[in-house]
Coordinates of C-alpha atoms in Angstrom, one line a residue:
X172 CA 15.0 16.0 86.3
X173 CA 15.7 13.7 83.3
X174 CA 12.3 12.5 82.2
X175 CA 12.0 9.4 80.0
X176 CA 8.9 10.9 78.3
X177 CA 9.4 14.5 77.8
X178 CA 6.5 17.0 78.0
X179 CA 7.0 17.5 74.2
X180 CA 6.8 13.9 73.6
X181 CA 3.7 13.5 75.7
X182 CA 2.0 16.3 73.7
X183 CA 2.9 14.6 70.4
X184 CA 1.8 11.2 71.6
X185 CA -1.5 12.5 72.9
X186 CA -2.4 14.2 69.6
X187 CA -1.3 11.1 67.7
X188 CA -3.4 8.8 69.9
X189 CA -6.4 11.1 69.4
X190 CA -6.0 10.7 65.6
X191 CA -5.8 6.9 65.8
X192 CA -8.8 6.8 68.0
X193 CA -10.7 8.8 65.5
X194 CA -9.8 6.5 62.7
X195 CA -11.4 3.7 64.5
X196 CA -8.9 1.1 63.4
X197 CA -5.3 1.0 62.4
X198 CA -4.7 1.5 58.7
X199 CA -1.2 1.0 57.3
X200 CA -1.0 3.3 54.2
X201 CA 2.6 2.7 53.5
X202 CA 5.8 1.8 55.4
X203 CA 6.8 5.4 55.9
X204 CA 3.5 6.1 57.7
X205 CA 3.8 3.2 60.2
X206 CA 5.1 5.6 62.9
X207 CA 1.9 7.7 62.6
X208 CA -0.4 4.7 62.7
X209 CA 1.2 3.3 65.8
X210 CA 1.4 6.4 68.0
X211 CA -0.3 6.2 71.4
X212 CA -1.4 3.2 73.5
X213 CA -2.5 1.0 70.7
X214 CA 0.9 -0.2 69.7
X215 CA 3.1 1.1 72.5
X216 CA 5.5 -1.6 73.8
X217 CA 4.6 -2.7 77.4
X218 CA 7.3 -1.2 79.5
X219 CA 7.4 0.1 83.1
X220 CA 8.4 3.7 83.7
X221 CA 10.0 4.6 87.0
X222 CA 8.3 7.5 88.9
X223 CA 11.2 9.8 87.9
X224 CA 10.4 9.3 84.3
X225 CA 6.6 9.8 84.5
X226 CA 5.0 12.8 82.9
X227 CA 2.3 14.1 85.2
X228 CA -0.6 16.2 83.8
X229 CA -3.6 18.1 85.1
X230 CA -6.9 18.3 83.2
X231 CA -9.2 21.4 83.1
X232 CA -12.6 20.5 81.9
X233 CA -14.0 16.9 82.1
X234 CA -17.0 17.2 79.9
X235 CA -17.9 15.3 76.8
X236 CA -14.6 16.0 75.0
X237 CA -12.4 16.3 78.2
X238 CA -13.5 12.9 79.6
X239 CA -12.5 11.3 76.3
X240 CA -9.1 13.0 76.3
X241 CA -8.6 11.9 79.9
X242 CA -9.3 8.2 79.1
X243 CA -6.9 8.3 76.2
X244 CA -4.1 10.1 78.0
X245 CA -4.0 7.8 81.0
X246 CA -3.5 4.9 78.7
X247 CA -0.3 6.3 77.4
X248 CA 2.8 4.6 78.9
X249 CA 4.7 6.8 81.4
X250 CA 1.8 9.2 81.8
X251 CA -0.2 10.0 85.0
X252 CA -3.1 12.3 85.7
X253 CA -2.3 14.2 89.0
X254 CA -5.3 16.4 89.4
X255 CA -8.5 17.5 87.7
X256 CA -10.5 20.8 87.6
X257 CA -14.1 21.3 86.7
X258 CA -16.6 23.9 87.8
X259 CA -19.3 21.2 88.0
X260 CA -19.1 18.8 91.0
X261 CA -20.4 15.8 89.0
X262 CA -17.5 16.0 86.6
X263 CA -15.0 16.1 89.4
X264 CA -16.4 12.8 90.4
X265 CA -16.3 11.5 86.8
X266 CA -12.6 12.4 86.7
X267 CA -11.9 10.2 89.7
X268 CA -13.9 7.4 88.2
X269 CA -12.0 7.5 84.9
X270 CA -8.5 7.7 86.6
X271 CA -9.6 4.8 88.9
X272 CA -8.1 6.2 92.0
X273 CA -8.6 9.2 94.2
X274 CA -7.0 12.4 92.8
X275 CA -7.3 15.9 94.0
X276 CA -10.1 17.9 92.3
X277 CA -10.9 21.6 92.4
X278 CA -13.0 24.3 90.9
X279 CA -9.9 26.6 90.7
X280 CA -7.7 25.8 87.7
X281 CA -5.0 28.0 89.2
X282 CA -4.4 25.3 91.8
X283 CA -3.2 23.0 89.0
X284 CA -0.9 25.8 87.7
X285 CA 0.6 26.2 91.1
X286 CA 1.1 22.5 91.6
X287 CA 4.9 21.8 91.0
X288 CA 4.2 18.1 90.4
X289 CA 2.3 18.9 87.3
X290 CA 4.2 19.1 84.1
X291 CA 1.5 20.0 81.5
X292 CA -2.2 20.7 81.2
X293 CA -5.0 19.4 79.0
X294 CA -7.8 21.9 78.6
X295 CA -11.2 21.0 77.2
X296 CA -13.3 24.1 78.2
X297 CA -15.8 26.5 76.5
X298 CA -14.3 28.6 73.8
X299 CA -14.6 31.9 75.7
X300 CA -12.1 30.5 78.3
X301 CA -9.4 29.2 75.9
X302 CA -7.3 32.3 75.8
X303 CA -7.2 32.9 79.5
X304 CA -6.3 29.4 80.6
X305 CA -3.7 29.0 77.8
X306 CA -2.0 32.2 78.7
X307 CA -2.1 31.5 82.4
X308 CA -0.6 28.0 81.9
X309 CA 2.2 29.4 79.8
X310 CA 3.0 32.1 82.3
X311 CA 3.0 29.4 85.0
X312 CA 5.6 27.4 83.1
X313 CA 3.2 24.7 82.0
X314 CA 2.9 23.3 78.5
X315 CA -0.7 22.9 77.4
X316 CA -2.9 21.0 75.0
X317 CA -6.2 22.9 74.3
X318 CA -9.1 21.8 72.3
X319 CA -10.1 23.6 69.1
X320 CA -10.9 26.3 68.1
X321 CA -7.8 28.1 69.3
X322 CA -9.7 31.3 70.2
X323 CA -13.2 32.7 70.7
X324 CA -12.2 36.0 69.1
X325 CA -9.4 36.4 66.6
X326 CA -7.3 39.0 68.6
X327 CA -7.0 36.5 71.4
X328 CA -4.7 34.4 69.4
X329 CA -1.9 37.0 69.4
X330 CA -2.0 37.0 73.2
X331 CA -1.6 33.3 73.2
X332 CA 1.3 33.3 70.8
X333 CA 3.0 36.1 72.7
X334 CA 2.7 34.0 76.0
X335 CA 4.2 30.9 74.2
X336 CA 7.2 32.9 72.9
X337 CA 7.8 34.7 76.1
X338 CA 7.7 31.6 78.3
X339 CA 9.1 29.1 75.7
X340 CA 6.2 26.8 76.2
X341 CA 4.4 24.3 74.0
X342 CA 0.8 25.3 73.1
X343 CA -0.9 22.7 71.1
X344 CA -4.4 23.1 69.7
X345 CA -6.1 19.9 69.2
X346 CA -7.6 19.4 65.7
X347 CA -8.3 15.8 64.7
X348 CA -7.6 16.0 61.0
X349 CA -4.0 17.1 61.5
X350 CA -3.5 13.8 63.3
X351 CA -5.2 11.6 60.7
X352 CA -3.2 9.3 58.6
X353 CA -5.8 9.5 55.9
X354 CA -5.2 13.3 55.7
X355 CA -1.5 12.7 55.8
X356 CA -1.7 10.5 52.8
X357 CA -3.8 13.1 51.0
X358 CA -1.2 15.7 51.8
X359 CA 1.5 13.4 50.2
X360 CA -0.5 13.0 47.0
X361 CA -1.2 16.8 46.8
X362 CA 2.5 17.7 47.4
X363 CA 3.7 15.1 44.9
X364 CA 1.4 16.6 42.2
X365 CA -0.5 13.3 41.9
X366 CA -3.8 15.2 42.1
X367 CA -2.8 17.7 39.4
X368 CA -3.9 21.2 39.1
X369 CA -6.5 21.8 41.9
X370 CA -8.8 24.8 41.3
X371 CA -11.7 23.8 43.6
X372 CA -12.1 22.1 47.0
X373 CA -15.4 21.1 48.5
X374 CA -16.0 20.1 52.1
X375 CA -19.5 19.1 53.5
X376 CA -20.9 17.8 56.8
X377 CA -24.5 17.3 57.8
X378 CA -26.3 16.3 60.9
X379 CA -30.0 15.5 61.7
X380 CA -30.3 14.9 65.4
X381 CA -30.6 16.8 68.6
X382 CA -27.2 15.9 70.0
X383 CA -25.6 16.9 66.7
X384 CA -27.3 20.3 67.1
X385 CA -25.8 20.6 70.6
X386 CA -29.1 19.9 72.4
X387 CA -27.2 18.0 75.1
X388 CA -29.1 16.5 78.1
X389 CA -29.0 18.8 81.2
X390 CA -27.6 17.0 84.2
X391 CA -30.5 16.4 86.7
X392 CA -28.6 17.9 89.7
X393 CA -27.3 20.9 87.9
X394 CA -27.8 24.0 90.1
X395 CA -26.0 27.0 91.5
X396 CA -24.9 24.8 94.3
X397 CA -23.2 22.1 92.1
X398 CA -21.7 24.4 89.5
X399 CA -19.7 27.7 89.8
X400 CA -21.8 29.7 87.4
X401 CA -20.2 33.0 88.0
X402 CA -16.7 31.7 87.3
X403 CA -18.0 29.8 84.3
X404 CA -19.3 33.1 82.8
X405 CA -15.8 34.6 83.0
X406 CA -15.6 37.5 80.5
X407 CA -19.1 36.8 79.0
X408 CA -22.0 39.1 79.8
X409 CA -23.5 38.5 83.2
X410 CA -26.6 36.2 83.1
X411 CA -28.8 34.6 85.8
X412 CA -28.0 30.9 86.2
X413 CA -29.2 29.1 83.1
X414 CA -28.8 25.3 82.9
X415 CA -29.4 25.4 79.1
X416 CA -26.6 28.0 78.5
X417 CA -24.2 26.0 80.6
X418 CA -25.0 22.6 79.0
X419 CA -25.5 23.8 75.4
X420 CA -23.0 26.7 75.3
X421 CA -22.1 26.1 71.7
X422 CA -25.6 27.5 70.8
X423 CA -24.6 30.9 72.1
X424 CA -22.2 33.3 70.7
X425 CA -21.2 34.5 74.2
X426 CA -19.4 31.3 74.8
X427 CA -18.9 29.6 71.4
X428 CA -19.3 30.2 67.7
X429 CA -21.7 27.5 66.6
X430 CA -21.0 26.0 63.2
X431 CA -17.8 28.0 62.4
X432 CA -16.0 27.2 65.7
X433 CA -17.2 23.7 66.2
X434 CA -17.5 22.2 62.7
X435 CA -16.0 24.5 60.0
X436 CA -12.8 24.4 61.9
X437 CA -12.4 20.7 61.2
X438 CA -13.1 21.1 57.5
X439 CA -10.7 24.1 57.2
X440 CA -8.0 22.5 59.2
X441 CA -8.0 19.5 57.0
X442 CA -7.9 21.6 53.8
X443 CA -5.1 23.8 55.2
X444 CA -3.1 20.8 56.4
X445 CA -3.2 19.1 52.9
X446 CA -2.5 22.2 50.9
X447 CA 0.1 23.7 53.3
X448 CA -1.9 26.9 53.8
X449 CA -0.8 29.1 56.7
X450 CA -2.4 32.4 55.6
X451 CA -6.0 33.4 55.7
X452 CA -8.0 33.5 52.5
X453 CA -8.1 36.7 50.5
X454 CA -11.9 36.9 50.6
X455 CA -14.8 34.9 52.0
X456 CA -18.6 35.1 51.3
X457 CA -21.1 33.4 53.5
X458 CA -24.7 32.6 53.8
X459 CA -26.5 31.2 56.8
X460 CA -29.9 30.6 58.4
X461 CA -31.7 29.2 61.4
X462 CA -34.6 27.1 60.2
X463 CA -35.2 24.3 62.6
X464 CA -33.6 24.6 66.1
X465 CA -35.8 27.4 67.6
X466 CA -34.7 26.7 71.2
X467 CA -33.3 30.2 72.0
X468 CA -29.9 29.9 70.3
X469 CA -28.4 32.7 68.4
X470 CA -26.2 30.7 66.1
X471 CA -27.3 29.4 62.6
X472 CA -28.2 25.8 61.8
X473 CA -27.1 26.0 58.2
X474 CA -24.0 27.7 56.8
X475 CA -22.3 27.8 53.4
X476 CA -19.1 29.7 52.8
X477 CA -16.9 30.4 49.7
X478 CA -13.2 31.0 50.5
X479 CA -10.8 32.4 47.9
X480 CA -7.2 31.2 48.3
X481 CA -4.4 32.0 45.8
X482 CA -4.4 28.6 44.1
X483 CA -8.0 27.5 44.5
X484 CA -11.5 28.2 45.7
X485 CA -13.0 26.2 48.7
X486 CA -16.7 25.8 49.4
X487 CA -17.7 24.7 52.8
X488 CA -21.3 23.5 53.7
X489 CA -22.5 22.4 57.1
X490 CA -26.2 21.8 58.0
X491 CA -27.7 20.7 61.3
X492 CA -31.1 19.9 59.5
X493 CA -30.1 17.0 57.3
X494 CA -27.7 14.1 57.6
X495 CA -25.1 13.9 54.9
X496 CA -21.8 12.0 54.9
X497 CA -18.7 14.0 55.8
X498 CA -16.4 14.4 52.8
X499 CA -13.5 16.7 51.8
X500 CA -13.0 16.7 48.0
X501 CA -9.9 18.0 46.2
X502 CA -10.8 18.4 42.5
X503 CA -7.7 18.1 40.4
X504 CA -7.3 17.7 36.6
X505 CA -5.5 14.4 37.1
X506 CA -7.4 13.0 40.1
X507 CA -10.4 13.8 42.2
X508 CA -10.0 12.7 45.8
X509 CA -12.8 12.0 48.3
X510 CA -11.7 12.0 51.9
X511 CA -14.2 10.4 54.3
X512 CA -13.7 9.6 58.0
X513 CA -11.8 6.3 57.3
X514 CA -11.2 6.2 53.6
X515 CA -9.4 8.1 50.8
X516 CA -10.9 7.4 47.4
X517 CA -9.3 8.4 44.1
X518 CA -11.1 9.0 40.7
X519 CA -8.7 9.4 37.9
X520 CA -9.2 12.1 35.3
X521 CA -7.8 11.3 31.9
X522 CA -8.8 14.7 30.4
X523 CA -9.7 13.2 27.1
X524 CA -12.8 13.7 24.9
X525 CA -15.1 10.7 25.1

C-alpha cells in the first residue's frame, strides 16, 4: 500500500509536535529552522487524506503522558488512532473520550500487535515494561514510539537494538529536548564554536510540590477488579495489590528509577544533543538523599552527579524539596549560555582584565 504519510514520517511528525507543544508557542529562530518550528498540527496545511493514505496507530498506556501523546497524535493530518490498550478500565474509557468515537480497547497489548490495520505503536508505560513491549512490537513488524527512558536496566537496551536491526523497524525513544528548537539553536552555536572552549556544563531542576514528587492522586475506583495488577507487575517482584505502587510507580525502583530515569534523562539528553555525545562518560560520582518524602518510596528526593566527558565536566542537580528554575548552562570562554524552557540567553565573555 502506498501511504501518503509513511510510518517514518508519522514518527518524525509526532516527535516534532511534542517539541512544539513543550515550547508553548512558536518561536522562529532563523529561516533555516522554520521547518522545525512548524512540524505537527500547528502549521500543517488543511488537507484531506484518503483512507488508503492514513497512518493508523495503536496506543499502549493512556495515563498522564499517554493521554497527552494521544491528544497530540490524533491532531496530525492523515493519522488515526485505531485501538488503545491499558490495564486500568478507567483509562480505556479515557482513550475513547479523547479520540471522540468508539474504538476497540483491551488489556492485552498483544491484540494491537496482531491487528493488521495498525501500522505503528505509541507506548507510554512504566519503565519496567519498556523493553518487552518495544521488542514485541518490533518482532510483530510494528514501528514504535516509546517514552523515555529507553530502558529500566542498561542491558535491556541491547535487546531492543537487536530487535530493531533484526526486523528493520523504527524504534524512537521520546525525549523532549531533542525536539526543541531552543536546543537545536544551542547545538548550532556549539558546533560553530560561538560558545568557545567549553570546560563545564551545569544543569539544574527543582520541584517543591507533591505532584512533582510523583505523589499522584489515586483513582477512587482503583481495585483488583478495575486494574490487571498481576500483568502490570510483569517481571517485577510479586506484591499484593497496592494502589500507591500502581499510581506512584516512579517512587519505587522495581518499576522506575526516580530522579535519574524521570528527570536526569531530560538534562543529559539535552547536553548530549548539543555536544554531539554518543558515548557514556568516563566516570561519574553521585550523592543523593531522601529528606522530605517519607511515604514508603525507595528512591531519593535529592541527587547531584558529576560526569567526566572527554571535553568537559557536567554537573547535574535535581531536588524534589525546593523549586528552582530549570536551566542548562554551557560555560564557554567566549559565551555563557543559559537554556531555559522557552529561552536561550547568551552572556558574552571578553576574557579581558577589568
